[in-house]
Coordinates of C-alpha atoms in Angstrom, one line a residue:
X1 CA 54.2 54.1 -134.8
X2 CA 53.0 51.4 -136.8
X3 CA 53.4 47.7 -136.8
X4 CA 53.7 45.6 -139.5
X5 CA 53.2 41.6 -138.7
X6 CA 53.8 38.6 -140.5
X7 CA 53.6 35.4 -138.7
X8 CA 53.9 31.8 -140.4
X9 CA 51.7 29.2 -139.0
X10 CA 52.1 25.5 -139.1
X11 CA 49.2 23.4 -140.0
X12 CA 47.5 22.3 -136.7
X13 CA 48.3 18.5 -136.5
X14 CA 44.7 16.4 -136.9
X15 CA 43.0 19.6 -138.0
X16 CA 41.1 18.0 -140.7
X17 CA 40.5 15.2 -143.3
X18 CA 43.2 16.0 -145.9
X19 CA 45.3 18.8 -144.3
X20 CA 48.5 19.2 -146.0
X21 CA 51.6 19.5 -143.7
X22 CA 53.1 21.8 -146.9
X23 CA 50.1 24.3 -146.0
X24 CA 50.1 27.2 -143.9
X25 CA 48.8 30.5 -143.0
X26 CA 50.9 33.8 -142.9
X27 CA 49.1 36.3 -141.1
X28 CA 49.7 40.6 -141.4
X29 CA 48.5 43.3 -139.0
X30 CA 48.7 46.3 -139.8
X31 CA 48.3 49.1 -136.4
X32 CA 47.2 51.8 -136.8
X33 CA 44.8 52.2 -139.8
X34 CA 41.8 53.9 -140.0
X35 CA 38.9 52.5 -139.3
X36 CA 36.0 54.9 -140.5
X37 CA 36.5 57.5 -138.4
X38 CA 38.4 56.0 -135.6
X39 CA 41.9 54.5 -135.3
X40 CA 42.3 50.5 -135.6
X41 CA 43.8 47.3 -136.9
X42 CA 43.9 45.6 -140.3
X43 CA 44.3 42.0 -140.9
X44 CA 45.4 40.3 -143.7
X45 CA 45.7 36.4 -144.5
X46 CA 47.0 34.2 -147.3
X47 CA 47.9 30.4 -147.9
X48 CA 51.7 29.8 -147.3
X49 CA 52.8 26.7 -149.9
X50 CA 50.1 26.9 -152.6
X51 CA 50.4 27.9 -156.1
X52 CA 48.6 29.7 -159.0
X53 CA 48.0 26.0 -160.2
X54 CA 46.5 24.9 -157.2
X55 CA 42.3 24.9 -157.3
X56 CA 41.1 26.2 -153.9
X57 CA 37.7 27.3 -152.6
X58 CA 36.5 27.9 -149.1
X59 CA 35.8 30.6 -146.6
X60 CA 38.4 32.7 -143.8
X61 CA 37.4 33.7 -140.3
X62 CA 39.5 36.2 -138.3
X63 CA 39.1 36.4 -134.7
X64 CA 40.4 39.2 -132.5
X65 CA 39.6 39.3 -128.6
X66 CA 36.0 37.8 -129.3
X67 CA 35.5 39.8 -132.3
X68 CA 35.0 37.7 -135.2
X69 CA 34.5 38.0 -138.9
X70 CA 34.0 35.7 -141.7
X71 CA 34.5 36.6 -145.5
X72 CA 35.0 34.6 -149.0
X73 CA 38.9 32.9 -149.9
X74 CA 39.5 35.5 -152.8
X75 CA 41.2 35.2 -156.3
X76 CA 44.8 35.5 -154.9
X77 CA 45.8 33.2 -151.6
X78 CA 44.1 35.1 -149.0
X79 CA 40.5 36.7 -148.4
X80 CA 38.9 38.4 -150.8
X81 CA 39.3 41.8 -148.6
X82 CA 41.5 42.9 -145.6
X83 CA 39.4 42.1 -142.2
X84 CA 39.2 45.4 -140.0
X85 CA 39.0 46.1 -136.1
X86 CA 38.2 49.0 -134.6
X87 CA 36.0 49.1 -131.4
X88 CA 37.5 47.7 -128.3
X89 CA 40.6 46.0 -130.4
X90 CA 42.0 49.0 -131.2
X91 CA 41.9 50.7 -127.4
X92 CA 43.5 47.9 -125.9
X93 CA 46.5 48.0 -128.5
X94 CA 46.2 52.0 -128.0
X95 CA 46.8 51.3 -124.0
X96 CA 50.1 48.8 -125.1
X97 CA 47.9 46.0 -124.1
X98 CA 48.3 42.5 -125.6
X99 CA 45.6 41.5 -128.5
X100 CA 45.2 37.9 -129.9
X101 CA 44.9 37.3 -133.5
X102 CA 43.5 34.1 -134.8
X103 CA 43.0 33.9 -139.3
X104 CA 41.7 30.3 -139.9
X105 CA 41.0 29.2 -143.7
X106 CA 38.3 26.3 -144.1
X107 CA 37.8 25.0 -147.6
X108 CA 39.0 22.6 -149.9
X109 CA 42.8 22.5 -151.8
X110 CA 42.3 20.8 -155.0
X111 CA 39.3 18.5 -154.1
X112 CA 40.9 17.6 -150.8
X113 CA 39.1 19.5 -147.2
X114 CA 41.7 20.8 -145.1
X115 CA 41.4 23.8 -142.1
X116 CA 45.1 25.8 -141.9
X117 CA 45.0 28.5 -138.6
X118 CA 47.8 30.6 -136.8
X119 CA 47.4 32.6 -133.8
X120 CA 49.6 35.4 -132.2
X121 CA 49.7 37.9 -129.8
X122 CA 50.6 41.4 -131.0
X123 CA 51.7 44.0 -128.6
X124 CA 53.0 47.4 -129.9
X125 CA 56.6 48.0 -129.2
X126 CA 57.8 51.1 -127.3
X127 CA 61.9 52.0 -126.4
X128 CA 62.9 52.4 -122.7
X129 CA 65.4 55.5 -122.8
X130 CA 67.7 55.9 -119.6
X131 CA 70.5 58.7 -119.5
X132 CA 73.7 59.1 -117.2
X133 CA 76.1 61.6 -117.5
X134 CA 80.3 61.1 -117.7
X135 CA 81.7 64.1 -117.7
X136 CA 81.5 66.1 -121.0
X137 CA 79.4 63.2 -122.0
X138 CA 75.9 61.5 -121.7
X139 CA 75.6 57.9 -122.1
X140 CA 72.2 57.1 -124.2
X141 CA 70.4 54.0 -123.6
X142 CA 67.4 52.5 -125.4
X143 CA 65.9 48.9 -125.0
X144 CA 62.9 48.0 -127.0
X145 CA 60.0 46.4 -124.6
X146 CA 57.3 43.9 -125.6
X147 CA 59.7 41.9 -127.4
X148 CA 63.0 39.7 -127.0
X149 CA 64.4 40.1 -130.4
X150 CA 65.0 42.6 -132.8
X151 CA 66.7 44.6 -135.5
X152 CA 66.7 47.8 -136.8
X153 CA 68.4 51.4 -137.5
X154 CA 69.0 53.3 -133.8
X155 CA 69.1 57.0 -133.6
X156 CA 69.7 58.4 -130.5
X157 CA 69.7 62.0 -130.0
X158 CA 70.0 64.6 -127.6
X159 CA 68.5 68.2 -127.4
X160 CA 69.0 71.3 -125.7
X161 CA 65.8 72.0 -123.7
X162 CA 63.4 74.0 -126.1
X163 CA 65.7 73.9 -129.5
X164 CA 64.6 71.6 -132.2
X165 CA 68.2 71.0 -133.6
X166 CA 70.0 68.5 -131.7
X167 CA 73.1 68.9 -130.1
X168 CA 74.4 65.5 -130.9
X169 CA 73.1 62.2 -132.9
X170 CA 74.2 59.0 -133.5
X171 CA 72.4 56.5 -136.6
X172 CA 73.8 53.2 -136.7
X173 CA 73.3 50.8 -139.4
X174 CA 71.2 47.6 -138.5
X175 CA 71.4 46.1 -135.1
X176 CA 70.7 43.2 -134.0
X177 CA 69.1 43.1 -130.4
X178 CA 66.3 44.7 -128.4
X179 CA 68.9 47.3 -126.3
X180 CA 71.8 49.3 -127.4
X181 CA 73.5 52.8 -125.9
X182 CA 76.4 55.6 -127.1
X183 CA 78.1 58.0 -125.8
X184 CA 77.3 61.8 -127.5
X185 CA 78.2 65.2 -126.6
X186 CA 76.3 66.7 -123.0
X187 CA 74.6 69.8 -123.6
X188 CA 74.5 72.6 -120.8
X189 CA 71.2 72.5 -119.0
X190 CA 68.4 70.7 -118.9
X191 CA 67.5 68.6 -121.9
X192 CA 65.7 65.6 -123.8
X193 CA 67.4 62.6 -125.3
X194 CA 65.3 60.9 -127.8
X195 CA 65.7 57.3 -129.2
X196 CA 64.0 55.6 -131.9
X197 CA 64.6 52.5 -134.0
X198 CA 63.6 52.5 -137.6
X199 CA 62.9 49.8 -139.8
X200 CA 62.2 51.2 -142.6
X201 CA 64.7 51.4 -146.1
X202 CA 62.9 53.7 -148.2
X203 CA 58.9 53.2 -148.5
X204 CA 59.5 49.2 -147.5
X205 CA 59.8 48.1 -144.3
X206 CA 62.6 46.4 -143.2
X207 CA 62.6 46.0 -139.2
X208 CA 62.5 42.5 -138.0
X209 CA 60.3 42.8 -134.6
X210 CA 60.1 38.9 -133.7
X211 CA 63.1 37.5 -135.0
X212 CA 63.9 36.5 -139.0
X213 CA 59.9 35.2 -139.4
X214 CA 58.5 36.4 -136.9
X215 CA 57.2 39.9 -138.2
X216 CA 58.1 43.5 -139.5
X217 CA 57.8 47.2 -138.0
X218 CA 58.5 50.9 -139.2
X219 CA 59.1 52.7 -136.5
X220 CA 59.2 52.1 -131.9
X221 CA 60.5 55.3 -130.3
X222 CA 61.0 56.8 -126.5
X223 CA 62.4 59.7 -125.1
X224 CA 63.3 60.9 -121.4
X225 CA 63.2 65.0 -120.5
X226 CA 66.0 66.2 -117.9
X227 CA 64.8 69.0 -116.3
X228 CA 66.5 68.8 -113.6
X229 CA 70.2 68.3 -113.7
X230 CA 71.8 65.0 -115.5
X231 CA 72.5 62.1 -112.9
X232 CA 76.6 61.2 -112.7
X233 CA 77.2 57.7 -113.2
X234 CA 81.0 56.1 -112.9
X235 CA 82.8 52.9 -114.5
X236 CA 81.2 50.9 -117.0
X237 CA 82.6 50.4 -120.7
X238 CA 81.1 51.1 -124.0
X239 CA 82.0 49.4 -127.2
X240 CA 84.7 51.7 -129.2
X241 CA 82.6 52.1 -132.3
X242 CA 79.6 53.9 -130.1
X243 CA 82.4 56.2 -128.8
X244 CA 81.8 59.1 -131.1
X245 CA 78.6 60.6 -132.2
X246 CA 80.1 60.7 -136.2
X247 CA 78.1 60.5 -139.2
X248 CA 78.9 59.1 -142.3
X249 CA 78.2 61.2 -146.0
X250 CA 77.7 59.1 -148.6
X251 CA 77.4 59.5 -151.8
X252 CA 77.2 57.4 -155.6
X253 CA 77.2 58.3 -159.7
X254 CA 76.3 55.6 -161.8
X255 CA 79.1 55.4 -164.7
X256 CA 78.2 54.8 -168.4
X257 CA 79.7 54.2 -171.5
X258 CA 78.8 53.6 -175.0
X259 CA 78.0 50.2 -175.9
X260 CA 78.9 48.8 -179.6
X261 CA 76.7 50.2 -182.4
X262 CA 74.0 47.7 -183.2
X263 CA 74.2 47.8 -187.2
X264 CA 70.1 47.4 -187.6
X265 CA 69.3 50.1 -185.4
X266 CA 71.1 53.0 -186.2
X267 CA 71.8 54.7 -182.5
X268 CA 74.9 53.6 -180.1
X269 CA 73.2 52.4 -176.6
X270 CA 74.5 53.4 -173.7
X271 CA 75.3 51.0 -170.6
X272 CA 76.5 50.9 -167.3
X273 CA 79.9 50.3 -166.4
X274 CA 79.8 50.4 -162.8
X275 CA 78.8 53.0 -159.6
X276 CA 81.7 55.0 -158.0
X277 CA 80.8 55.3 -154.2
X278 CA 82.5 57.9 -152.1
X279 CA 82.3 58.3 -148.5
X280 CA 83.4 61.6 -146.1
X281 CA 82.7 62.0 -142.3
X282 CA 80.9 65.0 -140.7
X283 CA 83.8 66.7 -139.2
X284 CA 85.8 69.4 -140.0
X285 CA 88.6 67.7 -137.6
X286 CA 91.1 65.2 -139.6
X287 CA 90.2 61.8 -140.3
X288 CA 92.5 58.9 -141.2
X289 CA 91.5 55.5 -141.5
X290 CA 90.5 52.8 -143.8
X291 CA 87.1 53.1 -145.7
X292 CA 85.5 49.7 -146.5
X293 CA 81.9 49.6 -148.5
X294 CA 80.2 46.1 -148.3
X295 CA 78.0 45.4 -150.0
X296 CA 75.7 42.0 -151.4
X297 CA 73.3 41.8 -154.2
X298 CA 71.5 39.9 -156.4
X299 CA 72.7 38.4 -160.1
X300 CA 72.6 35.6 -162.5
X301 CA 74.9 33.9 -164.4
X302 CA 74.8 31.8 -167.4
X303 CA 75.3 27.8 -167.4
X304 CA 76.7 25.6 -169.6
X305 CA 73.9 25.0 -172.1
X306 CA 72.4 28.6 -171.8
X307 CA 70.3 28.4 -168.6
X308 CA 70.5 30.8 -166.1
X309 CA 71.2 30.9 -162.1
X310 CA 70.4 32.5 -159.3
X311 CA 73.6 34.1 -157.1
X312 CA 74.2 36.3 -154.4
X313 CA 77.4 38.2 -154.9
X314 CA 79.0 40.2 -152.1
X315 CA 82.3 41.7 -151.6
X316 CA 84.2 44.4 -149.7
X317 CA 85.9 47.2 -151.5
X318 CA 88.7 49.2 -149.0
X319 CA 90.0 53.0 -149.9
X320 CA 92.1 55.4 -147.7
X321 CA 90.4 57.8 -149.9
X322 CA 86.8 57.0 -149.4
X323 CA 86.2 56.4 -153.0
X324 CA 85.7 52.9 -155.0
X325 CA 83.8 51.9 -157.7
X326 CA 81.3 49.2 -157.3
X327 CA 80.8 46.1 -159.6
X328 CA 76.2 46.5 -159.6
X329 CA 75.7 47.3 -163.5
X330 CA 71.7 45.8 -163.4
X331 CA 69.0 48.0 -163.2
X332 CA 68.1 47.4 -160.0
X333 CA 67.9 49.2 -155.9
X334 CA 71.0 48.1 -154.1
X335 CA 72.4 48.4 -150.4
X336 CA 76.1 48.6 -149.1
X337 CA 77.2 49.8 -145.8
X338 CA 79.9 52.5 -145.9
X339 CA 82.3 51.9 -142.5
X340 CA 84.8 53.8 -141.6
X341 CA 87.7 53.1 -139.0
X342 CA 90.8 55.1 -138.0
X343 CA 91.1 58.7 -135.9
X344 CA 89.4 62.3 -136.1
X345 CA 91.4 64.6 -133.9
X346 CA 93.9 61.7 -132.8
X347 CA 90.8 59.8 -131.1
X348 CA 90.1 56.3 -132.3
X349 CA 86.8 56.1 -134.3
X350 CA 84.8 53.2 -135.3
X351 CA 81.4 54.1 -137.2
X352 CA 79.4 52.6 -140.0
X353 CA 75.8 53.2 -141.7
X354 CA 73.7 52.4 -144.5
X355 CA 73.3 53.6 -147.7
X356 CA 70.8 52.8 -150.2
X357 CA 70.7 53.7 -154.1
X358 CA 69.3 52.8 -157.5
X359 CA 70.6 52.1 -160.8
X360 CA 67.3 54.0 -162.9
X361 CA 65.1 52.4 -164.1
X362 CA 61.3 52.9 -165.4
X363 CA 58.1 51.0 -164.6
X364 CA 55.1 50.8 -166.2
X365 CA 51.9 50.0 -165.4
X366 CA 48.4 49.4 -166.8
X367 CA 45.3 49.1 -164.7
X368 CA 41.4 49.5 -165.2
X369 CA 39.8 52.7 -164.0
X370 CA 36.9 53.1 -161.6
X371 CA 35.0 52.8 -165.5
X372 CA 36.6 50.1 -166.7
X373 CA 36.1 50.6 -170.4
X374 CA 38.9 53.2 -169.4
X375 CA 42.5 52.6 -168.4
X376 CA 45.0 54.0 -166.1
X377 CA 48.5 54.1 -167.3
X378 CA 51.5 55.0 -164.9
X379 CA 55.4 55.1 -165.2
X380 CA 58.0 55.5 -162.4
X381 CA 61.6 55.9 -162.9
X382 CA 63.5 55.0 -159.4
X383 CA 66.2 57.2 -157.9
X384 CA 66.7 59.2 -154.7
X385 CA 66.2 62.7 -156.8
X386 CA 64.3 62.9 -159.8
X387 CA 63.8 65.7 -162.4
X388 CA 63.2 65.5 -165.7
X389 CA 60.2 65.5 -168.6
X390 CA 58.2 62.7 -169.6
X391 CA 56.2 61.4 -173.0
X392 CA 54.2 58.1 -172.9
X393 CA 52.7 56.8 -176.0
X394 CA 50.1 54.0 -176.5
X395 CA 50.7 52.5 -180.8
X396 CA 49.5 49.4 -183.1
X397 CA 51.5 46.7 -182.9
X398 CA 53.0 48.3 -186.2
X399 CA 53.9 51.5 -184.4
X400 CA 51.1 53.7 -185.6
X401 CA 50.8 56.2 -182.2
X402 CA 47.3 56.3 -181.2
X403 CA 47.6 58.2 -177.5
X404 CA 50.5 60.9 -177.0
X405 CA 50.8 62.2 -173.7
X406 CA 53.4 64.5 -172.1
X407 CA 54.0 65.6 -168.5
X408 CA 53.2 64.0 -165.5
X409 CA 53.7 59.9 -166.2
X410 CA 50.1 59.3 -165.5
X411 CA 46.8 59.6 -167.7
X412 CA 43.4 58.0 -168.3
X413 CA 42.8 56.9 -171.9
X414 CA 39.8 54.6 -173.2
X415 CA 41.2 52.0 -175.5
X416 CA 38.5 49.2 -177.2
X417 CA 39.9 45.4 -176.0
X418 CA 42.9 44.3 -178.0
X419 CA 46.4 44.3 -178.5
X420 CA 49.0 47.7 -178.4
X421 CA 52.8 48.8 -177.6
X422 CA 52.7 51.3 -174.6
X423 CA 56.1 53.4 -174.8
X424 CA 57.6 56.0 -172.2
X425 CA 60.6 58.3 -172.7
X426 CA 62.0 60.2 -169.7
X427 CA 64.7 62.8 -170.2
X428 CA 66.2 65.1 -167.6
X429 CA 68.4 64.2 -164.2
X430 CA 68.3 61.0 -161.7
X431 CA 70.4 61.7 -158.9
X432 CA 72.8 64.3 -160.7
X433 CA 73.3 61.9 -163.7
X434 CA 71.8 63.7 -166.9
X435 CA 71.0 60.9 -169.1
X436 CA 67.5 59.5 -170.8
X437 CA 65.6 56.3 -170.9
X438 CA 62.8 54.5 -172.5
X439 CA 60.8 51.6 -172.0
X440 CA 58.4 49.8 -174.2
X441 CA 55.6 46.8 -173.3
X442 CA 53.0 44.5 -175.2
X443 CA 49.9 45.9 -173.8
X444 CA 47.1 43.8 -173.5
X445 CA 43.4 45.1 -173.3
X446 CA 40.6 42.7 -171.5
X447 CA 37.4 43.0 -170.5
X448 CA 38.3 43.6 -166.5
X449 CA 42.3 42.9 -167.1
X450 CA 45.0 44.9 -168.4
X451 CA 48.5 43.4 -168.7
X452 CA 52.0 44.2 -170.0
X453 CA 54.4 41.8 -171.3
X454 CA 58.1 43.1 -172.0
X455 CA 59.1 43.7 -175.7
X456 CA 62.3 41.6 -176.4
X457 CA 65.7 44.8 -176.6
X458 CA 63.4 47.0 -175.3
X459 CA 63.3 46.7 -171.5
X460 CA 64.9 49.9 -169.6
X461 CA 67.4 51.3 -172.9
X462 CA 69.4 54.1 -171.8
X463 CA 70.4 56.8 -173.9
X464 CA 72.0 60.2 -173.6
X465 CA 69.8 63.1 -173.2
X466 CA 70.3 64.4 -176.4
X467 CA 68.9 61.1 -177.3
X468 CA 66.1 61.4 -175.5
X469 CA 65.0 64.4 -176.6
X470 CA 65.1 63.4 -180.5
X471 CA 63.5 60.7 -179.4
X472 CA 60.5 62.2 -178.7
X473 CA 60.6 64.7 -181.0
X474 CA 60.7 61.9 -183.9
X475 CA 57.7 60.4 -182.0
X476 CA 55.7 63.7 -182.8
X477 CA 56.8 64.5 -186.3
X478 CA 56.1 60.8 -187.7
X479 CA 53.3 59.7 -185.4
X480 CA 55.1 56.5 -185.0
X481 CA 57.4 55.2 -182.1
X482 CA 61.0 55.8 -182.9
X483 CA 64.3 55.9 -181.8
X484 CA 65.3 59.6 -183.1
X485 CA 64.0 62.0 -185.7
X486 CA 65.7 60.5 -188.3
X487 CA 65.4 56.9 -187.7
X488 CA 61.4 56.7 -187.0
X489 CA 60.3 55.0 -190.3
X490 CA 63.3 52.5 -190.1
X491 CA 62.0 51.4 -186.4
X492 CA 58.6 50.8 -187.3
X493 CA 58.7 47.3 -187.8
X494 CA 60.6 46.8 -184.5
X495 CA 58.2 47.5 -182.5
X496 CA 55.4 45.2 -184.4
X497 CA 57.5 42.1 -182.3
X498 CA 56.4 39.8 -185.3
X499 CA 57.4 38.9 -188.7
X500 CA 58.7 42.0 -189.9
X501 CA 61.6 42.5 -187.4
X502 CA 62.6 38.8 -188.4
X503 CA 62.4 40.5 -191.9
X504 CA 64.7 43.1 -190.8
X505 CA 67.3 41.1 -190.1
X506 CA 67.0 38.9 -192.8
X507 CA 67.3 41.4 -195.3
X508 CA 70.5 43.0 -193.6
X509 CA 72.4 39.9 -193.5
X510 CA 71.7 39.2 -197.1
X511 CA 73.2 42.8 -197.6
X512 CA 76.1 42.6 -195.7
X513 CA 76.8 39.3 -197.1
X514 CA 76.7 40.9 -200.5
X515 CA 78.7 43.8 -199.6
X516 CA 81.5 41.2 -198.2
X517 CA 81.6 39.6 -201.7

């Protein structure tokens, strides 16, 4: 298990000559870590209300159960380093026993002294599992201790003694509340339930421990062994969605389509037009019902006068089928929750869960290796499945290729300080949907700083496969960054971001306007 902690602290009244009641202190621990060789606890800090503007200078103390360090405000909003515990900390949180945290920042925000602390207790959560048979049923508690709020994805499961399958499961979506139970199938004999409550959505943590602010987790789990026959229990009532121990089988396929041909660049673009979700149960008995998928996400929208806004859109999309298309055409990882409600085998059914996807897209990154006169370059392209080939270039503003690279989307290359166009083409399969992408950044080579600006028409194009692939093959004929085989010399002056694009265009309206007359 490991527990991930923020907590927002108000800034102590009268602490100081100058404090600002906009200034605070968010505070992270992080248990378990290692701690040289030993298990322990990780604390992070930062400055809750300041800005990059802002001109601060001073010095953090962390305090944990009389252990007490001191190091330098760094050149984000927080220490310069992470503060570790080990030692007696991290037994006391190993035996579930409360620890108190203290991160105090002393120093001066533009010109002006202040002293920001916060203080909480952190206490590892663990689930409470109790069982009592109905029947041809077992009724599955869970309560999560250490803590009066909470939200996260429940499992409960119960196995047959000695058999790693389960016989049963239940995964909700998220639930609010520190104690839920179902109802799932009894298995003959003696056996272990199990329940654990995840909050975790990929590689980020999403569990909310202590309420909205109050701090994150990954993962709190229990589990009760019955060796010995399965206690009866009679009356009682259980909500009519935990009734059935169904799950839900989700799936999604992005949908493209061509865009219009831009004139200037010679090759049809390819967006998307929406993402078709379908939804089955895991039964082989009959199912009828209405499916609803809900889902909310983040978008903009263009004023009046060309500025842009902010908006949350959310909606809920209904299908006797189980299939609907969604309205998400951004690049971006999205969330809907698939429900389902009806009958399997002329039983009433209630049951929902999660599902999580990505419209693809790559991500680049530059950043100085251990020698810094050398530079790390990496590319990502999101998705639940990935497969496919990769080529990353590094040109002259002008296009000229200096670095090819192909294979893994990572590689070390020594570049002098200056100014270049970092490129990367991937080609193959993201979740099921053949298609090809490419991406290209301003890359900009300092001393101790590497940084990546996006190229204007450039950001995440997709293209077909077959795209993709003349793509790159173009890239090695001509030695230049290009759009296909055939269209390489053409492109070079896009990519320069300067004077001769501008050119470009220039020169192709003068031509159309002559062909018109």
């Amino acid at each position: 298990m490991i527990l991930l902690l923020w907590v927002f602290g108000a800034v102590p009244a009268g602490a100081a000559d100058g404090d600002h009641e906009r200034y605070g202190v968010a505070l992270q621990v992080d248990y378990p870590v290692k701690v040289g060789k030993k298990t322990g606890m990780k604390v992070k800090a930062r400055l809750k209300g300041v800005t990059k503007r802002n001109r601060i200078r001073g010095e953090w103390t962390v305090k944990a159960d009389g252990e007490e360090m001191t190091v330098p405000h760094g050149k984000k909003k927080g220490p310069e380093k992470p503060v570790r515990f080990g030692g007696t900390v991290a037994d006391r949180l190993k035996d579930g026993k409360k620890v108190s945290v203290t991160a105090t920042f002393r120093g001066t925000i533009d010109g002006k002294k202040v002293r920001l602390s916060t203080t909480r207790g952190v206490t590892p959560p663990k689930v409470k599992v109790r069982v009592r048979c109905r029947g041809d049923r077992v009724e599955v508690g869970g309560t999560l201790t250490r803590t009066k709020k909470a939200s996260g994805r429940w499992t409960f499961e119960v196995f047959p003694s000695g058999k790693e399958k389960p016989l049963d499961r239940y995964s909700s979506d998220e639930m609010t509340g520190p104690s839920h139970h179902v109802f799932l199938k009894r298995p003959d004999g003696p056996f272990e339930a199990r329940v654990t409550v995840d909050g975790t959505v990929g590689r980020e943590v999403h569990g909310d421990l202590f309420g909205k602010e109050g701090g994150r987790f990954e993962e709190a789990a229990g589990q009760v062994s019955l060796r010995s026959g399965c206690p009866e229990g009679t009356g009682g009532s259980v909500d009519e969605s935990s009734t059935r121990a169904l799950r839900i089988r989700a799936d999604h396929q992005v949908l493209l389509g061509k865009k219009i041909q831009d004139l200037w660049i010679e090759v049809s673009d390819s967006e998307v037009r929406g993402v078709q979700m379908k939804g089955t149960l895991d039964t082989e008995e009959k199912a009828v019902g209405i499916w609803r998928f809900y889902y909310r996400y983040p978008d903009k929208v263009r004023l009046p006068g060309g500025k842009e806004k902010n908006v949350i859109r959310k909606g809920v999309l209904a299908s006797n089928k189980g299939v609907v298309e969604l309205p998400m055409r951004r690049k971006d990882e999205y969330h809907v929750i698939v429900d389902f409600q009806g009958t399997v085998g002329g039983q009433k059914v209630h049951v929902k869960e999660p599902y999580h996807f990505s419209i693809p897209r790559v991500m680049q990154k530059a950043d100085p290796a251990a020698d810094p006169s050398f530079t790390v370059i990496e590319a990502v392209i999101t998705g639940r499945k990935v497969e496919g080939r990769w080529m990353m270039a590094i040109a002259r503003p002008d296009g000229k290729i200096l670095y090819l690279h192909e294979g893994k989307p990572r590689f070390t290359v020594k570049l002098p300080e200056g100014r270049y166009l970092l490129k990367t083409v991937f080609y193959g399969k993201v979740d099921g949907l053949t298609m090809a992408m490419q991406e290209s950044k301003s890359l900009v080579i300092k001393e101790k700083d590497r940084d990546t600006y996006l190229v204007p028409g450039k950001n995440n194009e997709l293209r077909t496969y077959e795209e993709g692939v003349s793509a790159v093959r173009g890239m090695r004929r001509s030695g230049r960054l290009s759009e296909s085989d055939h269209t390489y010399s053409a492109r070079a002056g896009a990519y320069s971001g300067g004077t001769a694009a501008l050119l470009v265009i220039i020169g192709l309206a003068v031509y159309r306007k002559r062909k018109l007359s």
